[in-house]
PDB file of C-alpha atoms in Angstrom:
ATOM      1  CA  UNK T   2      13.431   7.924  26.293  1.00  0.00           C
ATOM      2  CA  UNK T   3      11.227   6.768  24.018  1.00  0.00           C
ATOM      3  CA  UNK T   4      12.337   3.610  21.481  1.00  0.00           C
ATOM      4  CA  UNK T   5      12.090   3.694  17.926  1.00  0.00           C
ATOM      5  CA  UNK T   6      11.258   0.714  15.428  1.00  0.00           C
ATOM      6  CA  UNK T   7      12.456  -0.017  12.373  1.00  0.00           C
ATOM      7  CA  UNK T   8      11.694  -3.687  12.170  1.00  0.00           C
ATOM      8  CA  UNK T   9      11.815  -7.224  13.768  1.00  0.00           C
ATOM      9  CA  UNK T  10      13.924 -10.327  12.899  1.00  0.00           C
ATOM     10  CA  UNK T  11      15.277 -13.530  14.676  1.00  0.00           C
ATOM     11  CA  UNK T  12      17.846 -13.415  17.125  1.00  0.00           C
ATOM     12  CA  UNK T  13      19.964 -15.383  15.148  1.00  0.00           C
ATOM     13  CA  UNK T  14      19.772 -12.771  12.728  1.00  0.00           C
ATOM     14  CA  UNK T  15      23.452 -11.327  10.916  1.00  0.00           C
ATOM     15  CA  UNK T  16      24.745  -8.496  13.135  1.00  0.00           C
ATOM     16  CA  UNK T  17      24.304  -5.374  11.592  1.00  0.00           C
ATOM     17  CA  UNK T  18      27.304  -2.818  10.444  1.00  0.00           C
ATOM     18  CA  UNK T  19      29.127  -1.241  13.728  1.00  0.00           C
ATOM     19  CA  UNK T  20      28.166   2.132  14.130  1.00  0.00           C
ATOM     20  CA  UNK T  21      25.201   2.516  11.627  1.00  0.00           C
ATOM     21  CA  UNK T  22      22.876   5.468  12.071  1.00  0.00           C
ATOM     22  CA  UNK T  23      18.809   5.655  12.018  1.00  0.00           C
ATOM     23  CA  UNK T  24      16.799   8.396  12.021  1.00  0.00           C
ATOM     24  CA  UNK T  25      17.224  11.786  13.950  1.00  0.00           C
ATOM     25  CA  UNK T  26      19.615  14.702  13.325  1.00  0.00           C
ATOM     26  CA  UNK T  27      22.141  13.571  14.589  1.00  0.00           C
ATOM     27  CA  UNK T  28      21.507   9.819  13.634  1.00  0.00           C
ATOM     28  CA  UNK T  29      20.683   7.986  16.710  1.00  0.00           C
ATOM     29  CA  UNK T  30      23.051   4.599  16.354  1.00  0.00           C
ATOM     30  CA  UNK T  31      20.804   1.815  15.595  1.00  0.00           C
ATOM     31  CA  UNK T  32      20.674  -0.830  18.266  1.00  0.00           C
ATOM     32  CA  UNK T  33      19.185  -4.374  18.542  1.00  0.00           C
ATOM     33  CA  UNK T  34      17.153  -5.285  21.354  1.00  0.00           C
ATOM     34  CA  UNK T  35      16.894  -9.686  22.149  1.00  0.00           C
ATOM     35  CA  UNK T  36      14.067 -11.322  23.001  1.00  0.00           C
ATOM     36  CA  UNK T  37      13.938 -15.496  23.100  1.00  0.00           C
ATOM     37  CA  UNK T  38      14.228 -16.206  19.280  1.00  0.00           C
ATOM     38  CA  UNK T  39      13.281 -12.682  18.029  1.00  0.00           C
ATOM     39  CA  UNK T  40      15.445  -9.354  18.026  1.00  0.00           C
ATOM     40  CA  UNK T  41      14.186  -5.570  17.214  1.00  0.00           C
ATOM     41  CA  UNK T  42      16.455  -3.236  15.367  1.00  0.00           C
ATOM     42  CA  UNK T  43      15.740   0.067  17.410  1.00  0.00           C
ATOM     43  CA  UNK T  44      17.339   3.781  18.431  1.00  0.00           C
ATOM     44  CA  UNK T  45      16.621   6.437  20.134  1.00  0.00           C
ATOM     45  CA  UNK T  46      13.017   8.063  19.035  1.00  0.00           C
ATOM     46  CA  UNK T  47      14.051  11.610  18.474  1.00  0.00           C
ATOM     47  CA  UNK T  48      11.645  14.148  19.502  1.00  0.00           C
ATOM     48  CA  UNK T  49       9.413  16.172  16.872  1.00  0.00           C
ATOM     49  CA  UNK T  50      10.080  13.688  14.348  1.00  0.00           C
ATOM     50  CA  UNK T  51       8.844  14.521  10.902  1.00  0.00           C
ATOM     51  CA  UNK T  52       8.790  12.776   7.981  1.00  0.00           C
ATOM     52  CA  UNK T  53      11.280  14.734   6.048  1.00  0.00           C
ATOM     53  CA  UNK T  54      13.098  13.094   3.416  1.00  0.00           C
ATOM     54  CA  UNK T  55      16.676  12.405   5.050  1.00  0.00           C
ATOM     55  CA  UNK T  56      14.432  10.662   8.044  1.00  0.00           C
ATOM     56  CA  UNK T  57      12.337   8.805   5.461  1.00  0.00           C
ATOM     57  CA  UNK T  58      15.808   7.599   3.730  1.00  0.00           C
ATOM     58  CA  UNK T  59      17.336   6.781   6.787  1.00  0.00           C
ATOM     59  CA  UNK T  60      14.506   4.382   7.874  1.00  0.00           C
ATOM     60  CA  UNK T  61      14.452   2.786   4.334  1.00  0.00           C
ATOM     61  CA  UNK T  62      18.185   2.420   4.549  1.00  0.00           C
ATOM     62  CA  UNK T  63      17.920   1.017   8.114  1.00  0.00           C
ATOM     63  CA  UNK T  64      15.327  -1.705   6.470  1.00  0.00           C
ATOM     64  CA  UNK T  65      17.717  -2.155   3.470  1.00  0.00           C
ATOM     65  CA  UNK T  66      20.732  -3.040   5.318  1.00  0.00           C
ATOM     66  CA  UNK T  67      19.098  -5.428   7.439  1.00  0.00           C
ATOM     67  CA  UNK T  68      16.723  -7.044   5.129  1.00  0.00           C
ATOM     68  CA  UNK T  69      19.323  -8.270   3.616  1.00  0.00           C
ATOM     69  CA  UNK T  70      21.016 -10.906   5.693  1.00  0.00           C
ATOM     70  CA  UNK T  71      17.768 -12.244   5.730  1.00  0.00           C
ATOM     71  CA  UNK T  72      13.812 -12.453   6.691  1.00  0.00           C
ATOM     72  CA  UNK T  73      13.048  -9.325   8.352  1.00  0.00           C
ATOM     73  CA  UNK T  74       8.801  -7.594   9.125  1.00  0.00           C
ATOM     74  CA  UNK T  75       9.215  -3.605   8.874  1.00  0.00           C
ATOM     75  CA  UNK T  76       7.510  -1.306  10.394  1.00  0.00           C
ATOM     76  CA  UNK T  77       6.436   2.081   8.927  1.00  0.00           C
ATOM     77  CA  UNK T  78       7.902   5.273   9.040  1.00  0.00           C
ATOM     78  CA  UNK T  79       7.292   6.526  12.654  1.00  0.00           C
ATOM     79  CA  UNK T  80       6.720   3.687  14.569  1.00  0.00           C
ATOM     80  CA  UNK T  81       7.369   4.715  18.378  1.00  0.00           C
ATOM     81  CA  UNK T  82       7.228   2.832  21.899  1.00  0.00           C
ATOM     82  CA  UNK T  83       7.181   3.910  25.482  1.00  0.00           C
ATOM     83  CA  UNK T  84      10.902   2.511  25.811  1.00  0.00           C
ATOM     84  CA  UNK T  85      12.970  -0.836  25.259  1.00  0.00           C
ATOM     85  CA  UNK T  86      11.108  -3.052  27.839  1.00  0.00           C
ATOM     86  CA  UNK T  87       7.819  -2.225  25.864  1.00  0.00           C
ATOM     87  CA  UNK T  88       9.540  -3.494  22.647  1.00  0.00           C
ATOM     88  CA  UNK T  89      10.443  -6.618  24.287  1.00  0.00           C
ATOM     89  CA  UNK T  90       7.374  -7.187  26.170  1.00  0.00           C
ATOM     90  CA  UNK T  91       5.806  -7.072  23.153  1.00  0.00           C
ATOM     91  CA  UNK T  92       8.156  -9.485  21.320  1.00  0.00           C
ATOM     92  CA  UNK T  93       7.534 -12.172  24.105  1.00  0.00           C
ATOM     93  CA  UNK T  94       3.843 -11.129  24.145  1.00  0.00           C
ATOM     94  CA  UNK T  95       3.577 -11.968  20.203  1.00  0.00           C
ATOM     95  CA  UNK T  96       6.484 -14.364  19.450  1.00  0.00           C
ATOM     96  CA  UNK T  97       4.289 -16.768  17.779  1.00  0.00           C
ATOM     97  CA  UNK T  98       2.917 -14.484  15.508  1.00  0.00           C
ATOM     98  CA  UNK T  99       5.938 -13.055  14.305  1.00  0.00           C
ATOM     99  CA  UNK T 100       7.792 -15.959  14.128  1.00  0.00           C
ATOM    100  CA  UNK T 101       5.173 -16.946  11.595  1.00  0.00           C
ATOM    101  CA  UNK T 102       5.304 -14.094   9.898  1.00  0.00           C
ATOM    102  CA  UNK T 103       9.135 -14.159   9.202  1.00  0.00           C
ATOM    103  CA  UNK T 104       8.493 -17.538   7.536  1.00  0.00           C
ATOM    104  CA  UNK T 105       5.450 -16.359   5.321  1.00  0.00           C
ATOM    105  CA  UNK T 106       7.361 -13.145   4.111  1.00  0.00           C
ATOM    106  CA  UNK T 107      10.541 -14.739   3.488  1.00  0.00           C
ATOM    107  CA  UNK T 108      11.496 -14.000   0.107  1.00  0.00           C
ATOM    108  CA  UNK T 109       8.611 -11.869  -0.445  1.00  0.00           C
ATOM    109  CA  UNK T 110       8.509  -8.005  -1.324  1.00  0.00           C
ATOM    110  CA  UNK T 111       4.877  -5.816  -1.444  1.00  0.00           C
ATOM    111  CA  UNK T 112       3.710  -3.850  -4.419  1.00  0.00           C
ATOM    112  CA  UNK T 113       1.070  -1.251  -3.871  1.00  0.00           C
ATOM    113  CA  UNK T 114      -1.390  -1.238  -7.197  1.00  0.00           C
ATOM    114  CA  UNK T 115      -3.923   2.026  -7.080  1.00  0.00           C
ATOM    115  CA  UNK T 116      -5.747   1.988 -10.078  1.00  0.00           C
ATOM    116  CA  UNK T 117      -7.980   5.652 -11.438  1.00  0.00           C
ATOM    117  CA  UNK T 118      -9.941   5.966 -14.241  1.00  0.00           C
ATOM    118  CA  UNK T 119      -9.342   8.089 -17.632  1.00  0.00           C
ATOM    119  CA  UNK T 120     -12.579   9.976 -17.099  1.00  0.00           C
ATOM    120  CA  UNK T 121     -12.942  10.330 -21.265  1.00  0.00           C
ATOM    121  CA  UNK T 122     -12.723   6.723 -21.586  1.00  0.00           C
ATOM    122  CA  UNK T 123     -14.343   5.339 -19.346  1.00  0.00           C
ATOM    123  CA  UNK T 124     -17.329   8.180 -19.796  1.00  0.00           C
ATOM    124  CA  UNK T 125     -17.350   6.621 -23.796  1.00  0.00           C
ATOM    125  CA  UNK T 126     -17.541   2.984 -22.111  1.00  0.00           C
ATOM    126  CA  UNK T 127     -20.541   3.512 -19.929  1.00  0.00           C
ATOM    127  CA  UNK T 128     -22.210   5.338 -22.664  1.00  0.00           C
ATOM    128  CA  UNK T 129     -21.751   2.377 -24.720  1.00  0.00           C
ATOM    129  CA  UNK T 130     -22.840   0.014 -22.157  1.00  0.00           C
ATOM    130  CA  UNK T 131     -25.996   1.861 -21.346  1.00  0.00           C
ATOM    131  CA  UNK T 132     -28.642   2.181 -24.318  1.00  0.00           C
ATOM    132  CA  UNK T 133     -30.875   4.305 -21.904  1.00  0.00           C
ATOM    133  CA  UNK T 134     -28.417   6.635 -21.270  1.00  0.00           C
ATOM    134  CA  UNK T 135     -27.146   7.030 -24.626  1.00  0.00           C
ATOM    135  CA  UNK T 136     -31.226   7.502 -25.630  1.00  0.00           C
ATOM    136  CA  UNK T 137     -31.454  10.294 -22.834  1.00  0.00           C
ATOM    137  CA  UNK T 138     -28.952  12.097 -24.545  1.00  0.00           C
ATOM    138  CA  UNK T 139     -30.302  12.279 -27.787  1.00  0.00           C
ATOM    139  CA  UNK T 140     -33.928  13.125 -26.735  1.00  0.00           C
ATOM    140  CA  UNK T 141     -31.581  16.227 -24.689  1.00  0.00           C
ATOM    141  CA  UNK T 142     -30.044  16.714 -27.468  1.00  0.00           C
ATOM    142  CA  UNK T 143     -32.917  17.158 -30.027  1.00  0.00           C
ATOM    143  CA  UNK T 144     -34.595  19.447 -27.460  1.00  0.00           C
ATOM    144  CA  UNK T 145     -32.113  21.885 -27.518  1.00  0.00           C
ATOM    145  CA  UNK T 146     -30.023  20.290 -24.716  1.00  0.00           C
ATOM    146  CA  UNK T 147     -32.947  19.011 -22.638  1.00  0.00           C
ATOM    147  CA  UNK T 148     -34.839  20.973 -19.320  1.00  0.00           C
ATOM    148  CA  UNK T 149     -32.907  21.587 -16.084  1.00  0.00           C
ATOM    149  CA  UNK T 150     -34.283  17.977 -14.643  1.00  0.00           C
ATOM    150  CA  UNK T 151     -34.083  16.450 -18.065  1.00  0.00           C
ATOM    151  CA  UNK T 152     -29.969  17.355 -17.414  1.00  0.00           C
ATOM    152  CA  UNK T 153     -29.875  16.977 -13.896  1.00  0.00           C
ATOM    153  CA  UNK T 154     -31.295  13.304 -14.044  1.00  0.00           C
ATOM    154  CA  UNK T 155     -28.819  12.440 -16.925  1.00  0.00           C
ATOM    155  CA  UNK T 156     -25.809  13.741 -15.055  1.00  0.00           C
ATOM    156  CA  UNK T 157     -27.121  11.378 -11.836  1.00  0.00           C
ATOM    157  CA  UNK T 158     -27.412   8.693 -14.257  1.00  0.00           C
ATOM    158  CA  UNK T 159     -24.181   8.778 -15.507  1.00  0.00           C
ATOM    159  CA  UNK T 160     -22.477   9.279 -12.065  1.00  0.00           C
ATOM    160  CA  UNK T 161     -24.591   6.577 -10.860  1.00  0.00           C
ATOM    161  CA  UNK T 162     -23.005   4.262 -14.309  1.00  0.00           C
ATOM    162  CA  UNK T 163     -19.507   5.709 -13.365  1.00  0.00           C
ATOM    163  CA  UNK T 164     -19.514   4.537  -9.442  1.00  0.00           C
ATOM    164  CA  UNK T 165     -21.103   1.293 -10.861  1.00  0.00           C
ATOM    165  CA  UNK T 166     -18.034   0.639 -13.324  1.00  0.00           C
ATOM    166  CA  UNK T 167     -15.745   1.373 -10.727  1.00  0.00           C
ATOM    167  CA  UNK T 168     -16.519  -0.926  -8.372  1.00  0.00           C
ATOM    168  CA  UNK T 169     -16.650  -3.310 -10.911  1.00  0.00           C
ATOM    169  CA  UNK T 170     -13.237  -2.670 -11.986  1.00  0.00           C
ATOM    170  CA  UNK T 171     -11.828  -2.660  -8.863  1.00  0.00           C
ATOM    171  CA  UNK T 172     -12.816  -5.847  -8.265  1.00  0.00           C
ATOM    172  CA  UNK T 173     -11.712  -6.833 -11.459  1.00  0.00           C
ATOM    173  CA  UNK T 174      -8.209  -5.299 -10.853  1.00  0.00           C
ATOM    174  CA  UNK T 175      -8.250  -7.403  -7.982  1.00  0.00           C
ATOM    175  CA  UNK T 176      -9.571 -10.844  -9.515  1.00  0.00           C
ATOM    176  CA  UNK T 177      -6.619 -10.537 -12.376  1.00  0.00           C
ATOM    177  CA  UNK T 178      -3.645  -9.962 -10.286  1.00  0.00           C
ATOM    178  CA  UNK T 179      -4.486 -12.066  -7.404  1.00  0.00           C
ATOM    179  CA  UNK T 180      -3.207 -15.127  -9.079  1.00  0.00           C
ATOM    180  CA  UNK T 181       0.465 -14.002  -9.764  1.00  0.00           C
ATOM    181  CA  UNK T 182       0.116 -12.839  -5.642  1.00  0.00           C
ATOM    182  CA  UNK T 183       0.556 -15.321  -2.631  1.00  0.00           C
ATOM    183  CA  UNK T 184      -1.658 -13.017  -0.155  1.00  0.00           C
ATOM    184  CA  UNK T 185      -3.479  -9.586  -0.467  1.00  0.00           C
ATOM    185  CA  UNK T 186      -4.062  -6.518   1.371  1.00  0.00           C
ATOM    186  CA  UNK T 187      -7.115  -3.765   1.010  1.00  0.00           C
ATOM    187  CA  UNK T 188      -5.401  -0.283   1.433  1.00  0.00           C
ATOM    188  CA  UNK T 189      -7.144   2.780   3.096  1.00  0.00           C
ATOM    189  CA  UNK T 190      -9.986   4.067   0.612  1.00  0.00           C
ATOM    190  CA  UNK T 191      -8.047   7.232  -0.526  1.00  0.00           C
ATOM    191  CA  UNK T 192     -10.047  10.149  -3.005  1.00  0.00           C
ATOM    192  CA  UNK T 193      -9.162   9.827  -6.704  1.00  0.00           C
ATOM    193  CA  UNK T 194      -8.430   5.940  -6.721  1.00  0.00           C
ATOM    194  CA  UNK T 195     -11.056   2.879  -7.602  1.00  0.00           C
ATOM    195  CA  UNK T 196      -8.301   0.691  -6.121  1.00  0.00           C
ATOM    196  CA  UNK T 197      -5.568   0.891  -3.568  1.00  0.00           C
ATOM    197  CA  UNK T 198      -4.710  -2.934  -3.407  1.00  0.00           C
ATOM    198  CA  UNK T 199      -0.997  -4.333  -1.588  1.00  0.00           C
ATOM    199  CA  UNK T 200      -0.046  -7.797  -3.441  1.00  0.00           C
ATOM    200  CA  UNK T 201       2.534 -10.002  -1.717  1.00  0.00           C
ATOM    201  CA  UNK T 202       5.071 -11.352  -4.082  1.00  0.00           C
ATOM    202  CA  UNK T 203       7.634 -13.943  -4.409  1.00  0.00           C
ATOM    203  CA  UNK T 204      10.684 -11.603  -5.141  1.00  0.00           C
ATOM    204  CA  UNK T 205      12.100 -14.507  -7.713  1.00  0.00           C
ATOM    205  CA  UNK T 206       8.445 -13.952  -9.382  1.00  0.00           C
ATOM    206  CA  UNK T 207       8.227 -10.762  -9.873  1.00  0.00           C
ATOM    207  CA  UNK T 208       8.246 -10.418 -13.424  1.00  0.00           C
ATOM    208  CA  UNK T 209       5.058 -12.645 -13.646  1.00  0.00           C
ATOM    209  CA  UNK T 210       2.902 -10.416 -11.156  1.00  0.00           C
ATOM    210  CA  UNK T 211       4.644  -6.965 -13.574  1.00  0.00           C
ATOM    211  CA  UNK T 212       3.497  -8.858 -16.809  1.00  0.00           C
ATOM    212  CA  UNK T 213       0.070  -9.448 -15.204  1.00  0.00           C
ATOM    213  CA  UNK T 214      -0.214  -5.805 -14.380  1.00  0.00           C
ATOM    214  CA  UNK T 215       0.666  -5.008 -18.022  1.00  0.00           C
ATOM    215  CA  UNK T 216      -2.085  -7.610 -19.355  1.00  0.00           C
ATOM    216  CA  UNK T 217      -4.379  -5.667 -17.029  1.00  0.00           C
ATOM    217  CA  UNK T 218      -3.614  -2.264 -18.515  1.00  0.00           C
ATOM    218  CA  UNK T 219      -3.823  -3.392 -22.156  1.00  0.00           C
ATOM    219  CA  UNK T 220      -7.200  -5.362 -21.702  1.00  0.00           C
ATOM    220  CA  UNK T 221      -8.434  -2.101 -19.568  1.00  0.00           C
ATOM    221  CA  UNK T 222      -7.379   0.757 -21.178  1.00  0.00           C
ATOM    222  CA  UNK T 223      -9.972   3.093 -19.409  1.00  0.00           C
ATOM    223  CA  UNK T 224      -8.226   1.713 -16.174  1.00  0.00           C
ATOM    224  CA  UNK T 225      -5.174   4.209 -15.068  1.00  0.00           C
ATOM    225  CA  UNK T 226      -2.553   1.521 -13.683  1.00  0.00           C
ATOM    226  CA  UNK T 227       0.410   3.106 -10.538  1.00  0.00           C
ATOM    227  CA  UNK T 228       2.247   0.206  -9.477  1.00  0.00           C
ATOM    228  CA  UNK T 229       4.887   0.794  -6.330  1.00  0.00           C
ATOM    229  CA  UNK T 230       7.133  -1.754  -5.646  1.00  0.00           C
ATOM    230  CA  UNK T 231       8.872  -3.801  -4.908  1.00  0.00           C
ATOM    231  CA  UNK T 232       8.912  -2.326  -0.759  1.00  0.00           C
ATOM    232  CA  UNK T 233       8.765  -4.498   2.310  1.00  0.00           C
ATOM    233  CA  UNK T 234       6.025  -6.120   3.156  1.00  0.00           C
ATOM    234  CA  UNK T 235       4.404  -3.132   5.458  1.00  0.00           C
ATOM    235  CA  UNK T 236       1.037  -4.329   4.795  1.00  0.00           C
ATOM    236  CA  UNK T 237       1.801  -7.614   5.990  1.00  0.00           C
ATOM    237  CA  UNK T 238       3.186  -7.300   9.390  1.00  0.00           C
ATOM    238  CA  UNK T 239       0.749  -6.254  11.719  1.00  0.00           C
ATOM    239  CA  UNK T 240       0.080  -5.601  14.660  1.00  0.00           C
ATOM    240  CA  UNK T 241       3.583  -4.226  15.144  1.00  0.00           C
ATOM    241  CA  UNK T 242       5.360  -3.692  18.200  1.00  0.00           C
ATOM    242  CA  UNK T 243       5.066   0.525  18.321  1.00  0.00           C
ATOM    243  CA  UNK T 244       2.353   2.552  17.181  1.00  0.00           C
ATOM    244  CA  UNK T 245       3.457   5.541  14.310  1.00  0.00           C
ATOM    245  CA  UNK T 246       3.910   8.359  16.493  1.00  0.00           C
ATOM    246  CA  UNK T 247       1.272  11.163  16.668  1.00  0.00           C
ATOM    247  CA  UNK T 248       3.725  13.742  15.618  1.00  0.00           C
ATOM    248  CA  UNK T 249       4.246  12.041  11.800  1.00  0.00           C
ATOM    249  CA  UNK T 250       0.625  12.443  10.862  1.00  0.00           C
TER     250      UNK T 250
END
C-alpha cells in the first residue's frame, strides 16, 4: 500500500489528535512514521486520488493541525511513496537537510505574488515611453491608418515594448518586495502572469511584506497585484520525501 505525505517534523514533535482523518473517502487515519530526530505525518494513499475539494481541505487541515505545535515542511497536495520504509529511508537519507530546514522555516509562512498587466495602462505607458512609436502612429494615422506593413511593423513594435516592460517589471516586482522577505522562490512561468514569485515571511512580519505589496501597487498602477498567503512554506521544502502522484495532474 502505497504511503501518503502530508509533511515532516521532529520526532519530538506534539502528538497529534487521536483518531484524526487525512485524505480518502473514507479518511484514512493519519499516522506518524519515526525516524532518528525526524517524524512524517502519513496515511494510507488512497487510490485514484483527485484533487477534489474535501481531499484538498483535508490535506490543508492535516497541515493546520500539526503546524501548529510547532515547525513543520509540507508537502503538496498529492505527494505519494512506494510505502512507509521509503518515507523513512528517505528521512535518514536527508536528515540534515531537513533538519535545517525546520530551523529556517520556523515561524515563517509563504505568500505567492503573480503580478499581470492592465493591458490599457500599460499600452498608454509604453506609448509614452517610446517617441518612435508614438511618431509611427501619427504618420499611420495621417495616412489614413498606414499600409498593411506600415501596421504590421507598429503592432511588432509595440509587442516587442510590451514584453520589454514586462520583464522589467517583473524584476522590479521582485527588487521591491524582496526586502520585507527572508528568502525567495521563482514559480513555474504560467500564461497571463509577468510574475509568479513565492516570498518567505516572518509570520510576526507580515504586515510589513502586505504594506510593501500595497506600496508596489500604488507606485505601479499598470501592474495587476494577486497576493496568496499566508500558506506553508511549499516552495521552500524541497526535495520532499514522495513525489505528487501521477493521478493529481
Amino acid at each position: 500500500m502505497s504511503t501518503y505525505v502530508y509533511g515532516i517534523t521532529a520526532s519530538s514533535h506534539p502528538t497529534l489528535p487521536e483518531g484524526m482523518g487525512g485524505v480518502g473517502d473514507p479518511a484514512r487515519p493519519v499516522r506518524v512514521l519515526k525516524e532518528g530526530e525526524l517524524a512524517a505525518i502519513v496515511s494510507e494513499a488512497p487510490e485514484g486520488l483527485r484533487p477534489k475539494r474535501k481531499d484538498l481541505l483535508a490535506h490543508q487541515n492535516v497541515l493546520s493541525e500539526a503546524g501548529a505545535g510547532g515547525p513543520l515542511l509540507p508537502m503538496r497536495f498529492g505527494s505519494v511513496a512506494p510505502d512507509d520504509a521509503s518515507v523513512t529511508g528517505v528521512l535518514a537519507e536527508r536528515a540534515e537537510h531537513y533538519l535545517e530546514r525546520l530551523g529556517a522555516l520556523d515561524g515563517k509562512v509563504e505568500y505567492n505574488v503573480k503580478a499581470s498587466h492592465d493591458e490599457e495602462a500599460v499600452l498608454h505607458r509604453v506609448m509614452g515611453e517610446n517617441p518612435e512609436l508614438r511618431a509611427l502612429t501619427e504618420a499611420n494615422r495621417q495616412a489614413g491608418g498606414g499600409t498593411y506593413e506600415d501596421r504590421l511593423r507598429l503592432g511588432e513594435m509595440v509587442v516587442a515594448a510590451v514584453q520589454a516592460r514586462e520583464a522589467e517589471d517583473a524584476t522590479e516586482l521582485q527588487r521591491a518586495l524582496e526586502p520585507a522577505a527572508t528568502a525567495v522562490s521563482a514559480g513555474p512561468d504560467s500564461t497571463g502572469w509577468l510574475a509568479n514569485v513565492s516570498f518567505l515571511v516572518d509570520r510576526q512580519s507580515a504586515e510589513v511584506f502586505l504594506a510593501a505589496v500595497e506600496q508596489l501597487r500604488k507606485n505601479h498602477p499598470h501592474i495587476e497585484v494577486r497576493v496568496n498567503g499566508p500558506l506553508p512554506p511549499y516552495s521552500f521544502v524541497e526535495p520532499g520525501p514522495a513525489q505528487p502522484a501521477e493521478t493529481t495532474h
